[in-house]
Amino acid sequence: MIRNGSNLAPDAATYSAIITALTRGEQWETALNLGDKAKTSGSTLNTVAYTALINAARTGNVWHRALGLLEDMLRAGVRVDSIAYASLLSCCGTNFQQAEKICGQMDDLGIPRDTNTYNSLIGVYAKSKQWDRAMKEYMDMQDKGIRRNIFTYNTLIAMQASDSNAEGAEWVFREMQYDQVRSDVITYNLRISALAQTGQRQRAFDVVQEMNNNGIRSNKYTYDFLITACELEERFDQGVEMFNDMLKSQVRMDVVSFTKHIKFYKDRGDWRKALRTFSLMLQSNIRANEVSYKTLISVCSHIPEGSANAANAVFLEMQMSELRTDVTAYNTLISACANDHWIHAVRVFKRMKSQLVQPNVVTYNALLTVFEKNQELEMCRRLFKGMALEVRRNAYSYASLINCAGRKGKWQMAADTFKAMQDDGLEPETDLYNTFLTALSRSGRWEQALSVMTKMSTESVFIDTKTYIATMRACEAYPKRVVEMYKEVKERQLRFEAPIYEAYVKALFKLGSWNEALSVVYDLPTPSATQTQLCGLAMDSLYRSNQKSQCLSVLEKMVSRGIELGIDSYNCAMASYVDAGDLDRALSLFDDMMAAAVQPDSRTYDLMIAAHTRRRAEKTKAKMNEGNATVESSSGNAAS
């Protein structure tokens, strides 16, 4: 530092250089203390030195210190320029009212605003989500002929991206081109981010191509945003391809990139690749952080057997890495135990309390979900009642108990819980109504379900696709009502999902409208999992109605249209061939099924056993007939 024993007194330039160096080295407190020492020792600080101190205050996010430094400058008669004010504005963070006061003071002193000042003010407006004010300052720059630079445009594009406004981001980019400001990798990444968030995957890839054509190299953020775009559109294969390209491109990856991809595989349900990605991260000498460990614990919930043990092992490794295992880590661990026996989750809960980690409402909700998935209604009810002594129950808490009661067929308990929630001052929204409707549908309480749906309309609660799915399932015994609801879904222009088609096709079959039901199935986009599923449903309904020739005609239609055959389609076709005595066709279809990698089920094996048994019986009968014929022939010859 500065030696007091020296006869040379440091000047303002020396202080400025040292303060700047300390700030860049993230020692902003030391920098501010040095400034205080300089002022008390009578050293004269100039505009540059004070601006460096303001930057130190900005780095430390202590804007009141920055304001105090401005007052010191004014008292000492030090010239305050636009650079100092720009630094001061950057200290305001999201406090745009304070930023406006500073700008007013600047105007009163007659200090003209320049590009840096405007950029700082626009940055404050962007952080505080004051979009209109930010755009007004941008237009003000244009009107006053103040040059707008790359920081101006990147801030505005980032603002649009944070608001998921891809079109707004593209408009700003076009303005940037018109202004002849050269784009950088940040500009392109922000555009890609905005497009990714709004599900415009192909346009995001087009921007990457444009970026490459302009000689700008992709970085890790480029790949991260592209993977997000693939994830949102469920284009998992393309997302995997992007991650592999990222590994090959020698782009420096960090823990965020790896964690993002681990989550990508988790959302896809591919727990093996998620674990391999975590292992690859460690092999790349990248240290896992709290987020990556919590993500990996969550991945363990997808492991079919031993998910609780795997999650506990990851949690233990997290503790051994001396990372903080807070309430969210324990909550994640409890949730990961949901697909295993409930005792594992209870042990985690007890361990958490023994470690003096205070459970919150999310903790209790996670444990309620474990009991719900294990269909432990009594334990779910007791925990729901007891948690009220520790935390305030929220909508999710009530939803868990309603769902658990529905799974056990206790629709009255579900109804009582729903009413208790309203008595507790919680207003149910669409998701909670849908949970209640699902509970009613599991008991076939169609009258109550229709009444709930009417109540939703009366109280202006949004009715979505899931609302109709639950209600249509509840009304399964009343096919005419299901058909009416299908028409309502079309009129409301709601998104069609497989269960909507399934309920409608079932209803049409019950009404005897076979051709109409099949036309619905054939009109779906090909290929699609929904079409495969519904064709299987159609064939099953026809087979059970003893319309086996119709069942086989659906099979022929599927093959001719390129519709993928599912397990139900194969089983119904094989059953029809077995019943018709066409055993060769049935056995040949089984070979086709294995070649298509469709996993047989118990019904498939029953049919194959029946086919082989019948064939053996036919062969035995044929041999017996042949033997009898030989005996009769021999007897005839002897008699003659």
CSV table of C-alpha atoms in Angstrom, one decimal, residues 181-571:
chain,number,residue,atom,x,y,z
A,181,VAL,CA,-23.5,-0.1,-34.4
A,182,ARG,CA,-21.5,-3.3,-34.7
A,183,SER,CA,-23.1,-6.3,-32.8
A,184,ASP,CA,-21.0,-8.5,-30.6
A,185,VAL,CA,-21.6,-12.0,-29.1
A,186,ILE,CA,-23.6,-10.5,-26.3
A,187,THR,CA,-26.0,-9.0,-28.7
A,188,TYR,CA,-26.6,-12.2,-30.5
A,189,ASN,CA,-26.9,-14.3,-27.3
A,190,LEU,CA,-29.6,-11.9,-26.0
A,191,ARG,CA,-31.5,-12.3,-29.2
A,192,ILE,CA,-31.2,-16.1,-29.0
A,193,SER,CA,-32.3,-16.0,-25.4
A,194,ALA,CA,-35.5,-14.0,-26.3
A,195,LEU,CA,-36.4,-16.3,-29.1
A,196,ALA,CA,-35.7,-19.4,-26.9
A,197,GLN,CA,-37.9,-18.2,-24.1
A,198,THR,CA,-40.8,-17.7,-26.6
A,199,GLY,CA,-40.5,-21.2,-28.1
A,200,GLN,CA,-39.1,-20.0,-31.4
A,201,ARG,CA,-36.4,-22.6,-31.7
A,202,GLN,CA,-35.9,-22.4,-35.5
A,203,ARG,CA,-35.5,-18.7,-35.4
A,204,ALA,CA,-33.0,-19.0,-32.6
A,205,PHE,CA,-30.9,-21.4,-34.8
A,206,ASP,CA,-31.2,-19.0,-37.7
A,207,VAL,CA,-29.7,-16.2,-35.5
A,208,VAL,CA,-26.7,-18.6,-34.8
A,209,GLN,CA,-26.2,-19.0,-38.5
A,210,GLU,CA,-26.3,-15.3,-39.0
A,211,MET,CA,-23.8,-14.9,-36.1
A,212,ASN,CA,-21.4,-17.4,-37.7
A,213,ASN,CA,-21.7,-15.7,-41.1
A,214,ASN,CA,-20.6,-12.4,-39.4
A,215,GLY,CA,-17.6,-14.1,-38.0
A,216,ILE,CA,-18.7,-14.0,-34.4
A,217,ARG,CA,-17.8,-17.1,-32.4
A,218,SER,CA,-20.4,-18.8,-30.2
A,219,ASN,CA,-19.7,-19.1,-26.5
A,220,LYS,CA,-21.1,-21.1,-23.7
A,221,TYR,CA,-24.1,-18.8,-23.3
A,222,THR,CA,-25.0,-19.3,-27.0
A,223,TYR,CA,-25.2,-23.1,-26.5
A,224,ASP,CA,-27.0,-22.7,-23.1
A,225,PHE,CA,-29.8,-20.6,-24.8
A,226,LEU,CA,-30.1,-23.1,-27.7
A,227,ILE,CA,-30.4,-26.0,-25.3
A,228,THR,CA,-33.2,-24.1,-23.5
A,229,ALA,CA,-35.0,-23.6,-26.9
A,230,CYS,CA,-34.8,-27.3,-27.6
A,231,GLU,CA,-36.0,-28.1,-24.0
A,232,LEU,CA,-39.0,-25.8,-24.3
A,233,GLU,CA,-40.1,-27.5,-27.6
A,234,GLU,CA,-39.2,-30.9,-26.2
A,235,ARG,CA,-36.7,-31.4,-29.0
A,236,PHE,CA,-34.5,-33.5,-26.7
A,237,ASP,CA,-32.4,-35.1,-29.5
A,238,GLN,CA,-31.4,-31.7,-30.9
A,239,GLY,CA,-30.6,-30.5,-27.3
A,240,VAL,CA,-28.3,-33.5,-26.8
A,241,GLU,CA,-26.7,-32.7,-30.2
A,242,MET,CA,-26.1,-29.1,-29.1
A,243,PHE,CA,-24.5,-30.2,-25.8
A,244,ASN,CA,-22.2,-32.6,-27.7
A,245,ASP,CA,-21.3,-29.8,-30.1
A,246,MET,CA,-20.5,-27.6,-27.1
A,247,LEU,CA,-18.1,-30.3,-25.8
A,248,LYS,CA,-16.4,-30.6,-29.1
A,249,SER,CA,-16.1,-26.8,-29.8
A,250,GLN,CA,-13.6,-26.3,-26.9
A,251,VAL,CA,-15.9,-23.6,-25.5
A,252,ARG,CA,-15.0,-23.2,-21.9
A,253,MET,CA,-17.9,-24.7,-19.9
A,254,ASP,CA,-18.6,-24.0,-16.2
A,255,VAL,CA,-20.8,-25.5,-13.5
A,256,VAL,CA,-23.8,-23.6,-14.8
A,257,SER,CA,-23.6,-25.2,-18.3
A,258,PHE,CA,-23.2,-28.7,-16.9
A,259,THR,CA,-26.0,-28.2,-14.3
A,260,LYS,CA,-28.3,-26.9,-17.0
A,261,HIS,CA,-27.7,-30.0,-19.1
A,262,ILE,CA,-28.2,-32.3,-16.1
A,263,LYS,CA,-31.5,-30.7,-15.6
A,264,PHE,CA,-32.2,-31.1,-19.3
A,265,TYR,CA,-31.8,-34.9,-19.0
A,266,LYS,CA,-33.8,-34.9,-15.7
A,267,ASP,CA,-36.8,-33.3,-17.4
A,268,ARG,CA,-36.5,-35.8,-20.1
A,269,GLY,CA,-36.5,-38.6,-17.5
A,270,ASP,CA,-33.1,-39.9,-18.7
A,271,TRP,CA,-31.5,-40.3,-15.3
A,272,ARG,CA,-28.5,-42.4,-16.6
A,273,LYS,CA,-27.3,-39.6,-18.9
A,274,ALA,CA,-27.9,-37.1,-16.2
A,275,LEU,CA,-25.6,-39.0,-13.9
A,276,ARG,CA,-23.0,-39.4,-16.7
A,277,THR,CA,-23.1,-35.7,-17.3
A,278,PHE,CA,-22.4,-35.0,-13.6
A,279,SER,CA,-19.5,-37.4,-13.7
A,280,LEU,CA,-18.2,-35.7,-16.9
A,281,MET,CA,-18.3,-32.4,-15.1
A,282,LEU,CA,-16.2,-33.7,-12.2
A,283,GLN,CA,-13.7,-35.3,-14.7
A,284,SER,CA,-13.4,-31.8,-16.3
A,285,ASN,CA,-12.1,-30.5,-13.0
A,286,ILE,CA,-15.3,-28.4,-12.5
A,287,ARG,CA,-16.4,-28.4,-8.9
A,288,ALA,CA,-20.0,-29.1,-8.3
A,289,ASN,CA,-22.0,-26.4,-6.4
A,290,GLU,CA,-25.1,-26.4,-4.3
A,291,VAL,CA,-27.4,-26.1,-7.3
A,292,SER,CA,-25.8,-29.0,-9.2
A,293,TYR,CA,-26.0,-31.3,-6.2
A,294,LYS,CA,-29.6,-30.4,-5.6
A,295,THR,CA,-30.4,-31.0,-9.3
A,296,LEU,CA,-28.6,-34.4,-9.1
A,297,ILE,CA,-30.6,-35.3,-6.0
A,298,SER,CA,-33.8,-34.5,-7.9
A,299,VAL,CA,-32.5,-36.7,-10.8
A,300,CYS,CA,-32.4,-39.7,-8.4
A,301,SER,CA,-36.2,-39.6,-8.2
A,302,HIS,CA,-36.3,-41.0,-11.7
A,303,ILE,CA,-34.3,-44.1,-10.8
A,304,PRO,CA,-36.8,-47.1,-10.9
A,305,GLU,CA,-35.3,-49.0,-8.0
A,306,GLY,CA,-33.4,-47.6,-5.0
A,307,SER,CA,-34.1,-43.9,-5.7
A,308,ALA,CA,-34.1,-43.0,-2.0
A,309,ASN,CA,-30.7,-44.7,-1.4
A,310,ALA,CA,-29.2,-43.0,-4.5
A,311,ALA,CA,-30.6,-39.6,-3.4
A,312,ASN,CA,-29.2,-40.0,0.1
A,313,ALA,CA,-25.8,-41.0,-1.3
A,314,VAL,CA,-25.7,-37.8,-3.4
A,315,PHE,CA,-26.8,-35.7,-0.3
A,316,LEU,CA,-24.0,-37.3,1.8
A,317,GLU,CA,-21.4,-36.4,-0.9
A,318,MET,CA,-22.8,-32.9,-0.9
A,319,GLN,CA,-22.2,-32.7,2.9
A,320,MET,CA,-18.7,-34.1,2.5
A,321,SER,CA,-17.9,-31.4,-0.1
A,322,GLU,CA,-18.5,-28.9,2.7
A,323,LEU,CA,-21.4,-27.3,0.9
A,324,ARG,CA,-24.4,-25.9,2.7
A,325,THR,CA,-27.2,-28.3,3.1
A,326,ASP,CA,-30.1,-25.9,3.8
A,327,VAL,CA,-33.8,-26.4,3.9
A,328,THR,CA,-34.1,-26.5,0.1
A,329,ALA,CA,-31.5,-29.3,0.0
A,330,TYR,CA,-33.6,-31.3,2.5
A,331,ASN,CA,-36.8,-30.5,0.6
A,332,THR,CA,-35.3,-31.8,-2.6
A,333,LEU,CA,-34.1,-35.0,-0.8
A,334,ILE,CA,-37.6,-35.6,0.6
A,335,SER,CA,-39.1,-35.2,-2.8
A,336,ALA,CA,-36.6,-37.6,-4.4
A,337,CYS,CA,-37.9,-40.3,-2.0
A,338,ALA,CA,-41.5,-40.0,-3.3
A,339,ASN,CA,-41.2,-43.0,-5.6
A,340,ASP,CA,-39.8,-45.2,-2.9
A,341,HIS,CA,-41.2,-46.3,0.5
A,342,TRP,CA,-42.4,-43.4,2.6
A,343,ILE,CA,-40.2,-44.5,5.5
A,344,HIS,CA,-37.2,-43.0,3.7
A,345,ALA,CA,-38.8,-39.6,3.5
A,346,VAL,CA,-39.8,-39.7,7.1
A,347,ARG,CA,-36.2,-40.5,8.1
A,348,VAL,CA,-34.9,-37.5,6.2
A,349,PHE,CA,-37.5,-35.3,7.9
A,350,LYS,CA,-36.4,-36.5,11.3
A,351,ARG,CA,-32.7,-36.1,10.4
A,352,MET,CA,-33.4,-32.5,9.2
A,353,LYS,CA,-35.0,-31.6,12.6
A,354,SER,CA,-32.2,-33.2,14.5
A,355,GLN,CA,-29.7,-31.0,12.5
A,356,LEU,CA,-31.8,-27.9,13.6
A,357,VAL,CA,-32.8,-27.1,10.1
A,358,GLN,CA,-36.3,-25.6,10.4
A,359,PRO,CA,-38.9,-27.2,8.0
A,360,ASN,CA,-41.0,-24.8,6.0
A,361,VAL,CA,-44.3,-25.2,4.1
A,362,VAL,CA,-42.4,-26.7,1.1
A,363,THR,CA,-40.9,-29.4,3.4
A,364,TYR,CA,-44.4,-30.4,4.7
A,365,ASN,CA,-45.8,-30.3,1.2
A,366,ALA,CA,-43.0,-32.6,-0.1
A,367,LEU,CA,-43.8,-35.1,2.7
A,368,LEU,CA,-47.5,-34.9,1.9
A,369,THR,CA,-46.7,-35.7,-1.7
A,370,VAL,CA,-44.7,-38.8,-0.6
A,371,PHE,CA,-47.7,-40.0,1.4
A,372,GLU,CA,-50.0,-39.2,-1.5
A,373,LYS,CA,-47.9,-41.2,-4.0
A,374,ASN,CA,-47.7,-44.1,-1.5
A,375,GLN,CA,-51.5,-43.8,-1.0
A,376,GLU,CA,-51.1,-43.5,2.7
A,377,LEU,CA,-54.2,-41.5,3.3
A,378,GLU,CA,-54.3,-41.6,7.1
A,379,MET,CA,-50.6,-40.5,7.4
A,380,CYS,CA,-51.3,-37.8,4.8
A,381,ARG,CA,-54.3,-36.6,6.8
A,382,ARG,CA,-52.4,-36.6,10.1
A,383,LEU,CA,-49.5,-34.6,8.7
A,384,PHE,CA,-51.9,-32.2,7.1
A,385,LYS,CA,-53.5,-31.6,10.4
A,386,GLY,CA,-50.3,-31.4,12.4
A,387,MET,CA,-48.4,-29.0,10.1
A,388,ALA,CA,-50.9,-26.2,10.9
A,389,LEU,CA,-49.1,-25.9,14.3
A,390,GLU,CA,-45.8,-25.2,12.5
A,391,VAL,CA,-46.5,-23.4,9.2
A,392,ARG,CA,-49.4,-21.9,7.3
A,393,ARG,CA,-50.8,-24.4,4.8
A,394,ASN,CA,-51.0,-23.2,1.2
A,395,ALA,CA,-53.0,-24.4,-1.8
A,396,TYR,CA,-50.5,-27.1,-2.6
A,397,SER,CA,-51.0,-28.6,0.9
A,398,TYR,CA,-54.7,-28.8,0.3
A,399,ALA,CA,-54.2,-30.2,-3.2
A,400,SER,CA,-52.0,-33.1,-1.9
A,401,LEU,CA,-54.7,-34.2,0.6
A,402,ILE,CA,-57.5,-33.8,-2.0
A,403,ASN,CA,-55.4,-35.9,-4.5
A,404,CYS,CA,-54.6,-38.6,-1.9
A,405,ALA,CA,-58.3,-38.8,-0.9
A,406,GLY,CA,-59.3,-39.1,-4.6
A,407,ARG,CA,-56.8,-41.9,-5.2
A,408,LYS,CA,-58.4,-43.9,-2.4
A,409,GLY,CA,-61.9,-43.2,-3.7
A,410,LYS,CA,-62.8,-40.9,-0.7
A,411,TRP,CA,-64.5,-38.2,-2.8
A,412,GLN,CA,-66.4,-36.9,0.3
A,413,MET,CA,-63.1,-36.3,2.1
A,414,ALA,CA,-61.8,-34.5,-1.0
A,415,ALA,CA,-64.9,-32.3,-1.0
A,416,ASP,CA,-64.6,-31.5,2.7
A,417,THR,CA,-61.0,-30.6,2.3
A,418,PHE,CA,-61.8,-28.4,-0.7
A,419,LYS,CA,-64.4,-26.6,1.4
A,420,ALA,CA,-62.0,-26.3,4.4
A,421,MET,CA,-59.5,-24.6,2.1
A,422,GLN,CA,-62.1,-21.9,1.2
A,423,ASP,CA,-63.0,-21.5,4.9
A,424,ASP,CA,-59.3,-21.0,5.5
A,425,GLY,CA,-59.4,-17.9,3.2
A,426,LEU,CA,-57.6,-19.5,0.3
A,427,GLU,CA,-59.3,-18.9,-3.1
A,428,PRO,CA,-58.9,-21.9,-5.4
A,429,GLU,CA,-57.6,-21.3,-8.8
A,430,THR,CA,-57.8,-23.4,-12.0
A,431,ASP,CA,-55.1,-26.0,-10.9
A,432,LEU,CA,-56.8,-26.7,-7.6
A,433,TYR,CA,-60.2,-27.0,-9.1
A,434,ASN,CA,-58.7,-29.5,-11.6
A,435,THR,CA,-57.3,-31.5,-8.7
A,436,PHE,CA,-60.7,-31.6,-7.0
A,437,LEU,CA,-62.3,-32.6,-10.3
A,438,THR,CA,-59.8,-35.4,-10.8
A,439,ALA,CA,-60.6,-36.7,-7.3
A,440,LEU,CA,-64.3,-36.7,-8.2
A,441,SER,CA,-63.6,-38.4,-11.6
A,442,ARG,CA,-61.9,-41.3,-9.9
A,443,SER,CA,-65.1,-42.1,-8.0
A,444,GLY,CA,-67.3,-41.4,-11.1
A,445,ARG,CA,-69.1,-38.5,-9.3
A,446,TRP,CA,-70.3,-36.9,-12.6
A,447,GLU,CA,-73.0,-34.8,-11.0
A,448,GLN,CA,-70.6,-33.2,-8.5
A,449,ALA,CA,-68.0,-32.7,-11.3
A,450,LEU,CA,-70.5,-30.9,-13.5
A,451,SER,CA,-71.6,-28.8,-10.6
A,452,VAL,CA,-68.0,-27.8,-9.8
A,453,MET,CA,-67.4,-26.9,-13.5
A,454,THR,CA,-70.5,-24.7,-13.4
A,455,LYS,CA,-69.2,-23.0,-10.3
A,456,MET,CA,-65.9,-22.3,-12.0
A,457,SER,CA,-67.8,-20.5,-14.9
A,458,THR,CA,-69.9,-18.6,-12.4
A,459,GLU,CA,-66.9,-17.4,-10.4
A,460,SER,CA,-65.0,-16.6,-13.6
A,461,VAL,CA,-62.3,-19.1,-12.9
A,462,PHE,CA,-60.4,-20.0,-16.1
A,463,ILE,CA,-61.4,-23.4,-17.5
A,464,ASP,CA,-58.5,-25.1,-19.3
A,465,THR,CA,-58.0,-28.4,-21.1
A,466,LYS,CA,-57.3,-30.3,-17.8
A,467,THR,CA,-60.6,-29.2,-16.5
A,468,TYR,CA,-62.4,-30.8,-19.4
A,469,ILE,CA,-60.2,-33.9,-19.1
A,470,ALA,CA,-61.2,-34.5,-15.5
A,471,THR,CA,-64.9,-33.7,-16.1
A,472,MET,CA,-65.1,-35.9,-19.2
A,473,ARG,CA,-63.6,-38.8,-17.3
A,474,ALA,CA,-66.1,-38.3,-14.5
A,475,CYS,CA,-68.9,-38.4,-17.1
A,476,GLU,CA,-67.6,-41.6,-18.8
A,477,ALA,CA,-70.9,-43.4,-18.1
A,478,TYR,CA,-72.8,-40.6,-19.9
A,479,PRO,CA,-71.3,-40.6,-23.4
A,480,LYS,CA,-73.7,-37.9,-24.8
A,481,ARG,CA,-72.4,-35.4,-22.2
A,482,VAL,CA,-68.8,-36.3,-23.1
A,483,VAL,CA,-69.6,-35.5,-26.8
A,484,GLU,CA,-71.1,-32.2,-25.8
A,485,MET,CA,-67.9,-31.3,-23.8
A,486,TYR,CA,-65.7,-32.2,-26.7
A,487,LYS,CA,-67.6,-29.7,-28.8
A,488,GLU,CA,-67.2,-27.1,-26.1
A,489,VAL,CA,-63.4,-27.7,-26.1
A,490,LYS,CA,-63.4,-26.9,-29.9
A,491,GLU,CA,-65.5,-23.9,-29.4
A,492,ARG,CA,-63.3,-22.5,-26.7
A,493,GLN,CA,-60.2,-23.2,-28.9
A,494,LEU,CA,-58.4,-25.0,-26.1
A,495,ARG,CA,-55.4,-27.1,-26.7
A,496,PHE,CA,-56.3,-30.7,-27.5
A,497,GLU,CA,-54.5,-33.4,-25.5
A,498,ALA,CA,-54.6,-37.2,-25.9
A,499,PRO,CA,-57.0,-37.8,-23.0
A,500,ILE,CA,-59.6,-35.4,-24.7
A,501,TYR,CA,-59.5,-37.5,-27.8
A,502,GLU,CA,-59.5,-40.7,-25.8
A,503,ALA,CA,-62.7,-39.8,-23.8
A,504,TYR,CA,-64.4,-38.6,-27.0
A,505,VAL,CA,-63.6,-41.8,-29.0
A,506,LYS,CA,-64.7,-44.0,-26.1
A,507,ALA,CA,-68.0,-42.0,-26.0
A,508,LEU,CA,-68.6,-42.4,-29.7
A,509,PHE,CA,-68.0,-46.2,-29.5
A,510,LYS,CA,-70.5,-46.4,-26.6
A,511,LEU,CA,-73.0,-44.5,-28.8
A,512,GLY,CA,-72.3,-46.9,-31.7
A,513,SER,CA,-70.8,-44.2,-33.9
A,514,TRP,CA,-67.9,-46.4,-35.1
A,515,ASN,CA,-67.2,-44.7,-38.3
A,516,GLU,CA,-67.2,-41.2,-36.7
A,517,ALA,CA,-64.8,-42.4,-34.0
A,518,LEU,CA,-62.4,-43.9,-36.6
A,519,SER,CA,-62.5,-40.8,-38.7
A,520,VAL,CA,-61.4,-38.7,-35.6
A,521,VAL,CA,-58.5,-41.1,-35.1
A,522,TYR,CA,-57.4,-41.1,-38.8
A,523,ASP,CA,-57.6,-37.3,-39.0
A,524,LEU,CA,-54.9,-36.8,-36.4
A,525,PRO,CA,-51.4,-35.8,-37.5
A,526,THR,CA,-49.2,-38.8,-38.5
A,527,PRO,CA,-47.1,-40.0,-36.9
A,528,SER,CA,-48.1,-39.3,-33.3
A,529,ALA,CA,-48.2,-41.1,-30.1
A,530,THR,CA,-51.8,-40.0,-29.6
A,531,GLN,CA,-52.8,-41.6,-32.9
A,532,THR,CA,-51.1,-44.8,-32.0
A,533,GLN,CA,-52.8,-44.9,-28.6
A,534,LEU,CA,-56.3,-44.1,-30.0
A,535,CYS,CA,-55.9,-46.8,-32.8
A,536,GLY,CA,-55.2,-49.3,-30.0
A,537,LEU,CA,-58.3,-48.1,-28.1
A,538,ALA,CA,-60.4,-48.4,-31.3
A,539,MET,CA,-59.2,-51.9,-32.0
A,540,ASP,CA,-59.8,-53.0,-28.4
A,541,SER,CA,-63.3,-51.6,-28.5
A,542,LEU,CA,-64.1,-53.3,-31.8
A,543,TYR,CA,-62.6,-56.6,-30.6
A,544,ARG,CA,-64.6,-56.6,-27.4
A,545,SER,CA,-67.7,-55.8,-29.4
A,546,ASN,CA,-67.0,-59.0,-31.5
A,547,GLN,CA,-66.3,-56.9,-34.6
A,548,LYS,CA,-63.1,-58.7,-35.4
A,549,SER,CA,-63.0,-58.0,-39.1
A,550,GLN,CA,-63.4,-54.3,-38.4
A,551,CYS,CA,-60.6,-54.6,-35.9
A,552,LEU,CA,-58.3,-56.0,-38.5
A,553,SER,CA,-59.3,-53.4,-41.1
A,554,VAL,CA,-58.1,-50.7,-38.6
A,555,LEU,CA,-54.8,-52.6,-38.5
A,556,GLU,CA,-54.6,-52.5,-42.3
A,557,LYS,CA,-55.4,-48.8,-42.3
A,558,MET,CA,-52.6,-48.1,-39.7
A,559,VAL,CA,-50.1,-49.9,-41.8
A,560,SER,CA,-51.1,-48.2,-45.0
A,561,ARG,CA,-51.0,-44.7,-43.4
A,562,GLY,CA,-47.7,-45.3,-41.7
A,563,ILE,CA,-49.2,-45.1,-38.2
A,564,GLU,CA,-46.9,-46.8,-35.6
A,565,LEU,CA,-48.4,-49.9,-34.0
A,566,GLY,CA,-48.6,-49.9,-30.2
A,567,ILE,CA,-48.9,-52.9,-27.8
A,568,ASP,CA,-52.7,-52.7,-27.8
A,569,SER,CA,-52.9,-52.7,-31.6
A,570,TYR,CA,-50.7,-55.8,-31.8
A,571,ASN,CA,-52.6,-57.6,-29.0
